Amino acid sequence: MSLEEARLLVDALETALREHQQEDVCATLAQLRVLNVQLTRAVKAAKSETYVVRDENDRLRLGLEALRYEQQQLRLKIDECSSEVHDYEKVPLASESDFLARNPDRQTSDPKTMMLARLDEELSERRRIELDRKRLLAEKSKLVQDNRTLEHELEALDGLFIKQIISVSSISRLLLLVLFTDQRQATEGYGRALSKR
């Protein structure tokens, strides 16, 4: 074989190789296009699944944050209520030992029942005191009214007494005047009688 024949053979082989490669390239390219379409669909499906999972994750995260916020608010309310002085704590109650001394049957009671019993006892005691206060106010009102009546009677008697004093003083003046005049006349008469003697 000559060099030219070898070159022709190499050219023919290269051409055959190129044609064969071109067919292989076309087949590979077709396969790549199919794979590209499949991968594009898989990527779209994965993206949509990711969106769904992300939305679910976001929803759960927001729900968790809402629960944490609610828990925090409830803890704040509980702390406020725990630190606040309640009305039943402001009520001046008899000491627990005094209560138990008066009510020995309550010694086995739980604290809540005992507190309710103490409050009931305090309420009944306050009602009794309120009734006593109303009764005493009624008595006071009656005594004030009686006092006013007696005051008016005393003022009337004072007026009568003053009138009596005035009339007595005027009578005593008259008596004194009469006595004085009688005495004068008697003295003058005695003096005349002596002078006649």
PDB file of C-alpha atoms in Angstrom:
ATOM      1  CA  MET A   1       0.000   0.000   0.000  1.00  0.00           C
ATOM      2  CA  SER A   2       1.094   3.330  -0.905  1.00  0.00           C
ATOM      3  CA  LEU A   3       0.978   6.337   1.148  1.00  0.00           C
ATOM      4  CA  GLU A   4      -1.826   7.715  -0.882  1.00  0.00           C
ATOM      5  CA  GLU A   5      -3.852   4.653  -0.550  1.00  0.00           C
ATOM      6  CA  ALA A   6      -3.208   4.698   3.155  1.00  0.00           C
ATOM      7  CA  ARG A   7      -4.314   8.297   3.222  1.00  0.00           C
ATOM      8  CA  LEU A   8      -7.401   7.454   1.278  1.00  0.00           C
ATOM      9  CA  LEU A   9      -8.090   4.573   3.591  1.00  0.00           C
ATOM     10  CA  VAL A  10      -7.586   6.784   6.668  1.00  0.00           C
ATOM     11  CA  ASP A  11      -9.862   9.411   5.096  1.00  0.00           C
ATOM     12  CA  ALA A  12     -12.435   6.739   4.355  1.00  0.00           C
ATOM     13  CA  LEU A  13     -12.111   5.404   7.851  1.00  0.00           C
ATOM     14  CA  GLU A  14     -12.402   8.892   9.306  1.00  0.00           C
ATOM     15  CA  THR A  15     -15.447   9.550   7.153  1.00  0.00           C
ATOM     16  CA  ALA A  16     -16.977   6.228   8.214  1.00  0.00           C
ATOM     17  CA  LEU A  17     -16.075   6.966  11.779  1.00  0.00           C
ATOM     18  CA  ARG A  18     -17.619  10.404  11.478  1.00  0.00           C
ATOM     19  CA  GLU A  19     -20.812   9.006  10.001  1.00  0.00           C
ATOM     20  CA  HIS A  20     -20.936   6.317  12.608  1.00  0.00           C
ATOM     21  CA  GLN A  21     -20.158   8.819  15.314  1.00  0.00           C
ATOM     22  CA  GLN A  22     -22.783  11.140  13.933  1.00  0.00           C
ATOM     23  CA  GLU A  23     -25.369   8.404  14.212  1.00  0.00           C
ATOM     24  CA  ASP A  24     -24.143   7.652  17.715  1.00  0.00           C
ATOM     25  CA  VAL A  25     -24.165  11.344  18.524  1.00  0.00           C
ATOM     26  CA  CYS A  26     -27.723  11.668  17.176  1.00  0.00           C
ATOM     27  CA  ALA A  27     -28.828   8.635  19.177  1.00  0.00           C
ATOM     28  CA  THR A  28     -27.067   9.959  22.278  1.00  0.00           C
ATOM     29  CA  LEU A  29     -28.520  13.406  21.637  1.00  0.00           C
ATOM     30  CA  ALA A  30     -32.031  11.909  21.395  1.00  0.00           C
ATOM     31  CA  GLN A  31     -31.439  10.022  24.604  1.00  0.00           C
ATOM     32  CA  LEU A  32     -30.144  13.209  26.228  1.00  0.00           C
ATOM     33  CA  ARG A  33     -33.260  15.087  25.081  1.00  0.00           C
ATOM     34  CA  VAL A  34     -35.500  12.381  26.573  1.00  0.00           C
ATOM     35  CA  LEU A  35     -33.463  12.444  29.760  1.00  0.00           C
ATOM     36  CA  ASN A  36     -33.641  16.269  29.767  1.00  0.00           C
ATOM     37  CA  VAL A  37     -37.442  16.179  29.454  1.00  0.00           C
ATOM     38  CA  GLN A  38     -37.650  13.527  32.198  1.00  0.00           C
ATOM     39  CA  LEU A  39     -35.301  15.471  34.457  1.00  0.00           C
ATOM     40  CA  THR A  40     -37.207  18.716  33.802  1.00  0.00           C
ATOM     41  CA  ARG A  41     -40.440  16.976  34.782  1.00  0.00           C
ATOM     42  CA  ALA A  42     -38.729  15.461  37.846  1.00  0.00           C
ATOM     43  CA  VAL A  43     -37.347  18.875  38.830  1.00  0.00           C
ATOM     44  CA  LYS A  44     -40.827  20.450  38.447  1.00  0.00           C
ATOM     45  CA  ALA A  45     -42.346  17.655  40.534  1.00  0.00           C
ATOM     46  CA  ALA A  46     -39.602  18.028  43.144  1.00  0.00           C
ATOM     47  CA  LYS A  47     -40.136  21.807  43.200  1.00  0.00           C
ATOM     48  CA  SER A  48     -43.891  21.430  43.674  1.00  0.00           C
ATOM     49  CA  GLU A  49     -43.295  18.863  46.437  1.00  0.00           C
ATOM     50  CA  THR A  50     -40.757  21.234  47.975  1.00  0.00           C
ATOM     51  CA  TYR A  51     -43.310  24.066  47.843  1.00  0.00           C
ATOM     52  CA  VAL A  52     -45.919  21.871  49.503  1.00  0.00           C
ATOM     53  CA  VAL A  53     -43.473  20.724  52.180  1.00  0.00           C
ATOM     54  CA  ARG A  54     -42.192  24.295  52.656  1.00  0.00           C
ATOM     55  CA  ASP A  55     -45.774  25.599  53.015  1.00  0.00           C
ATOM     56  CA  GLU A  56     -46.560  22.845  55.532  1.00  0.00           C
ATOM     57  CA  ASN A  57     -43.303  23.608  57.371  1.00  0.00           C
ATOM     58  CA  ASP A  58     -44.102  27.352  57.421  1.00  0.00           C
ATOM     59  CA  ARG A  59     -47.640  26.628  58.648  1.00  0.00           C
ATOM     60  CA  LEU A  60     -46.306  24.384  61.405  1.00  0.00           C
ATOM     61  CA  ARG A  61     -43.620  26.924  62.352  1.00  0.00           C
ATOM     62  CA  LEU A  62     -46.219  29.722  62.560  1.00  0.00           C
ATOM     63  CA  GLY A  63     -48.473  27.461  64.610  1.00  0.00           C
ATOM     64  CA  LEU A  64     -45.576  26.680  66.935  1.00  0.00           C
ATOM     65  CA  GLU A  65     -44.724  30.376  67.286  1.00  0.00           C
ATOM     66  CA  ALA A  66     -48.392  31.150  68.007  1.00  0.00           C
ATOM     67  CA  LEU A  67     -48.437  28.430  70.677  1.00  0.00           C
ATOM     68  CA  ARG A  68     -45.217  29.756  72.200  1.00  0.00           C
ATOM     69  CA  TYR A  69     -46.672  33.289  72.252  1.00  0.00           C
ATOM     70  CA  GLU A  70     -49.891  32.014  73.821  1.00  0.00           C
ATOM     71  CA  GLN A  71     -47.878  30.033  76.380  1.00  0.00           C
ATOM     72  CA  GLN A  72     -45.853  33.150  77.208  1.00  0.00           C
ATOM     73  CA  GLN A  73     -49.035  35.240  77.598  1.00  0.00           C
ATOM     74  CA  LEU A  74     -50.606  32.580  79.802  1.00  0.00           C
ATOM     75  CA  ARG A  75     -47.488  32.421  81.970  1.00  0.00           C
ATOM     76  CA  LEU A  76     -47.568  36.216  82.324  1.00  0.00           C
ATOM     77  CA  LYS A  77     -51.248  36.067  83.315  1.00  0.00           C
ATOM     78  CA  ILE A  78     -50.532  33.268  85.793  1.00  0.00           C
ATOM     79  CA  ASP A  79     -47.651  35.281  87.283  1.00  0.00           C
ATOM     80  CA  GLU A  80     -49.901  38.372  87.513  1.00  0.00           C
ATOM     81  CA  CYS A  81     -52.638  36.370  89.203  1.00  0.00           C
ATOM     82  CA  SER A  82     -50.153  34.731  91.555  1.00  0.00           C
ATOM     83  CA  SER A  83     -48.649  38.049  92.621  1.00  0.00           C
ATOM     84  CA  GLU A  84     -52.020  39.841  92.874  1.00  0.00           C
ATOM     85  CA  VAL A  85     -53.606  40.099  96.304  1.00  0.00           C
ATOM     86  CA  HIS A  86     -57.049  38.537  96.067  1.00  0.00           C
ATOM     87  CA  ASP A  87     -60.137  39.931  97.760  1.00  0.00           C
ATOM     88  CA  TYR A  88     -60.450  36.942 100.062  1.00  0.00           C
ATOM     89  CA  GLU A  89     -56.905  37.584 101.294  1.00  0.00           C
ATOM     90  CA  LYS A  90     -57.837  41.176 102.211  1.00  0.00           C
ATOM     91  CA  VAL A  91     -60.725  40.058 104.428  1.00  0.00           C
ATOM     92  CA  PRO A  92     -59.646  40.194 108.062  1.00  0.00           C
ATOM     93  CA  LEU A  93     -60.373  36.641 109.157  1.00  0.00           C
ATOM     94  CA  ALA A  94     -59.939  35.039 112.523  1.00  0.00           C
ATOM     95  CA  SER A  95     -56.701  33.089 112.681  1.00  0.00           C
ATOM     96  CA  GLU A  96     -56.792  29.472 111.611  1.00  0.00           C
ATOM     97  CA  SER A  97     -56.056  28.268 115.153  1.00  0.00           C
ATOM     98  CA  ASP A  98     -58.988  30.317 116.564  1.00  0.00           C
ATOM     99  CA  PHE A  99     -61.250  28.958 113.849  1.00  0.00           C
ATOM    100  CA  LEU A 100     -60.198  25.379 114.589  1.00  0.00           C
ATOM    101  CA  ALA A 101     -60.686  25.969 118.323  1.00  0.00           C
ATOM    102  CA  ARG A 102     -64.293  27.046 117.655  1.00  0.00           C
ATOM    103  CA  ASN A 103     -64.864  24.345 115.001  1.00  0.00           C
ATOM    104  CA  PRO A 104     -62.953  21.167 115.930  1.00  0.00           C
ATOM    105  CA  ASP A 105     -64.874  19.176 113.292  1.00  0.00           C
ATOM    106  CA  ARG A 106     -63.032  21.127 110.541  1.00  0.00           C
ATOM    107  CA  GLN A 107     -59.536  19.937 111.471  1.00  0.00           C
ATOM    108  CA  THR A 108     -59.440  17.278 108.759  1.00  0.00           C
ATOM    109  CA  SER A 109     -60.724  19.625 106.043  1.00  0.00           C
ATOM    110  CA  ASP A 110     -58.598  20.441 103.056  1.00  0.00           C
ATOM    111  CA  PRO A 111     -57.317  24.059 102.895  1.00  0.00           C
ATOM    112  CA  LYS A 112     -59.862  25.174 100.283  1.00  0.00           C
ATOM    113  CA  THR A 113     -62.829  23.848 102.279  1.00  0.00           C
ATOM    114  CA  MET A 114     -61.397  25.351 105.450  1.00  0.00           C
ATOM    115  CA  MET A 115     -60.970  28.755 103.773  1.00  0.00           C
ATOM    116  CA  LEU A 116     -64.556  28.636 102.497  1.00  0.00           C
ATOM    117  CA  ALA A 117     -65.776  27.732 105.998  1.00  0.00           C
ATOM    118  CA  ARG A 118     -63.740  30.584 107.508  1.00  0.00           C
ATOM    119  CA  LEU A 119     -65.199  32.986 104.948  1.00  0.00           C
ATOM    120  CA  ASP A 120     -68.733  31.721 105.692  1.00  0.00           C
ATOM    121  CA  GLU A 121     -68.154  32.203 109.408  1.00  0.00           C
ATOM    122  CA  GLU A 122     -66.810  35.699 108.789  1.00  0.00           C
ATOM    123  CA  LEU A 123     -69.826  36.521 106.616  1.00  0.00           C
ATOM    124  CA  SER A 124     -72.289  35.321 109.252  1.00  0.00           C
ATOM    125  CA  GLU A 125     -70.396  37.272 111.939  1.00  0.00           C
ATOM    126  CA  ARG A 126     -70.484  40.416 109.793  1.00  0.00           C
ATOM    127  CA  ARG A 127     -74.210  39.958 109.183  1.00  0.00           C
ATOM    128  CA  ARG A 128     -74.772  39.625 112.933  1.00  0.00           C
ATOM    129  CA  ILE A 129     -72.684  42.762 113.552  1.00  0.00           C
ATOM    130  CA  GLU A 130     -74.608  44.606 110.838  1.00  0.00           C
ATOM    131  CA  LEU A 131     -77.929  43.630 112.477  1.00  0.00           C
ATOM    132  CA  ASP A 132     -76.589  44.809 115.855  1.00  0.00           C
ATOM    133  CA  ARG A 133     -75.444  48.062 114.256  1.00  0.00           C
ATOM    134  CA  LYS A 134     -78.884  48.628 112.712  1.00  0.00           C
ATOM    135  CA  ARG A 135     -80.586  47.838 116.037  1.00  0.00           C
ATOM    136  CA  LEU A 136     -78.261  50.240 117.874  1.00  0.00           C
ATOM    137  CA  LEU A 137     -78.870  52.924 115.243  1.00  0.00           C
ATOM    138  CA  ALA A 138     -82.616  52.520 115.753  1.00  0.00           C
ATOM    139  CA  GLU A 139     -82.143  52.814 119.531  1.00  0.00           C
ATOM    140  CA  LYS A 140     -79.932  55.854 119.045  1.00  0.00           C
ATOM    141  CA  SER A 141     -82.531  57.451 116.798  1.00  0.00           C
ATOM    142  CA  LYS A 142     -85.241  56.796 119.393  1.00  0.00           C
ATOM    143  CA  LEU A 143     -83.043  58.202 122.190  1.00  0.00           C
ATOM    144  CA  VAL A 144     -82.223  61.291 120.106  1.00  0.00           C
ATOM    145  CA  GLN A 145     -85.939  61.809 119.489  1.00  0.00           C
ATOM    146  CA  ASP A 146     -86.707  61.351 123.210  1.00  0.00           C
ATOM    147  CA  ASN A 147     -83.889  63.740 124.061  1.00  0.00           C
ATOM    148  CA  ARG A 148     -85.316  66.382 121.708  1.00  0.00           C
ATOM    149  CA  THR A 149     -88.778  65.955 123.259  1.00  0.00           C
ATOM    150  CA  LEU A 150     -87.344  66.305 126.757  1.00  0.00           C
ATOM    151  CA  GLU A 151     -85.310  69.309 125.643  1.00  0.00           C
ATOM    152  CA  HIS A 152     -88.475  71.029 124.387  1.00  0.00           C
ATOM    153  CA  GLU A 153     -90.240  70.214 127.657  1.00  0.00           C
ATOM    154  CA  LEU A 154     -87.254  71.544 129.618  1.00  0.00           C
ATOM    155  CA  GLU A 155     -87.234  74.733 127.563  1.00  0.00           C
ATOM    156  CA  ALA A 156     -90.960  75.150 128.271  1.00  0.00           C
ATOM    157  CA  LEU A 157     -90.354  74.594 131.998  1.00  0.00           C
ATOM    158  CA  ASP A 158     -87.442  77.062 131.877  1.00  0.00           C
ATOM    159  CA  GLY A 159     -89.796  79.615 130.342  1.00  0.00           C
ATOM    160  CA  LEU A 160     -92.375  79.000 133.060  1.00  0.00           C
ATOM    161  CA  PHE A 161     -89.700  79.182 135.739  1.00  0.00           C
ATOM    162  CA  ILE A 162     -88.414  82.498 134.370  1.00  0.00           C
ATOM    163  CA  LYS A 163     -91.976  83.846 134.295  1.00  0.00           C
ATOM    164  CA  GLN A 164     -92.418  82.703 137.901  1.00  0.00           C
ATOM    165  CA  ILE A 165     -89.161  84.348 138.902  1.00  0.00           C
ATOM    166  CA  ILE A 166     -90.195  87.591 137.185  1.00  0.00           C
ATOM    167  CA  SER A 167     -93.621  87.546 138.802  1.00  0.00           C
ATOM    168  CA  VAL A 168     -92.102  86.667 142.201  1.00  0.00           C
ATOM    169  CA  SER A 169     -89.544  89.452 141.869  1.00  0.00           C
ATOM    170  CA  SER A 170     -92.236  91.952 140.941  1.00  0.00           C
ATOM    171  CA  ILE A 171     -94.380  90.766 143.915  1.00  0.00           C
ATOM    172  CA  SER A 172     -91.378  90.986 146.224  1.00  0.00           C
ATOM    173  CA  ARG A 173     -90.696  94.518 144.996  1.00  0.00           C
ATOM    174  CA  LEU A 174     -94.283  95.406 145.685  1.00  0.00           C
ATOM    175  CA  LEU A 175     -94.084  93.820 149.107  1.00  0.00           C
ATOM    176  CA  LEU A 176     -90.863  95.636 149.838  1.00  0.00           C
ATOM    177  CA  LEU A 177     -92.398  98.852 148.657  1.00  0.00           C
ATOM    178  CA  VAL A 178     -95.468  98.248 150.759  1.00  0.00           C
ATOM    179  CA  LEU A 179     -93.340  97.279 153.753  1.00  0.00           C
ATOM    180  CA  PHE A 180     -91.051 100.201 153.278  1.00  0.00           C
ATOM    181  CA  THR A 181     -93.965 102.602 153.027  1.00  0.00           C
ATOM    182  CA  ASP A 182     -95.651 100.982 156.013  1.00  0.00           C
ATOM    183  CA  GLN A 183     -92.464 101.203 157.985  1.00  0.00           C
ATOM    184  CA  ARG A 184     -91.976 104.773 157.044  1.00  0.00           C
ATOM    185  CA  GLN A 185     -95.460 105.599 157.978  1.00  0.00           C
ATOM    186  CA  ALA A 186     -95.048 103.701 161.190  1.00  0.00           C
ATOM    187  CA  THR A 187     -91.804 105.509 161.919  1.00  0.00           C
ATOM    188  CA  GLU A 188     -93.358 108.835 161.137  1.00  0.00           C
ATOM    189  CA  GLY A 189     -96.316 107.939 163.278  1.00  0.00           C
ATOM    190  CA  TYR A 190     -94.031 106.867 166.113  1.00  0.00           C
ATOM    191  CA  GLY A 191     -92.018 110.034 165.725  1.00  0.00           C
ATOM    192  CA  ARG A 192     -95.191 112.098 165.884  1.00  0.00           C
ATOM    193  CA  ALA A 193     -96.364 110.223 168.864  1.00  0.00           C
ATOM    194  CA  LEU A 194     -93.098 110.907 170.636  1.00  0.00           C
ATOM    195  CA  SER A 195     -93.136 114.502 169.736  1.00  0.00           C
ATOM    196  CA  LYS A 196     -96.638 114.838 171.122  1.00  0.00           C
ATOM    197  CA  ARG A 197     -95.560 113.455 174.364  1.00  0.00           C
TER     198      ARG A 197
END
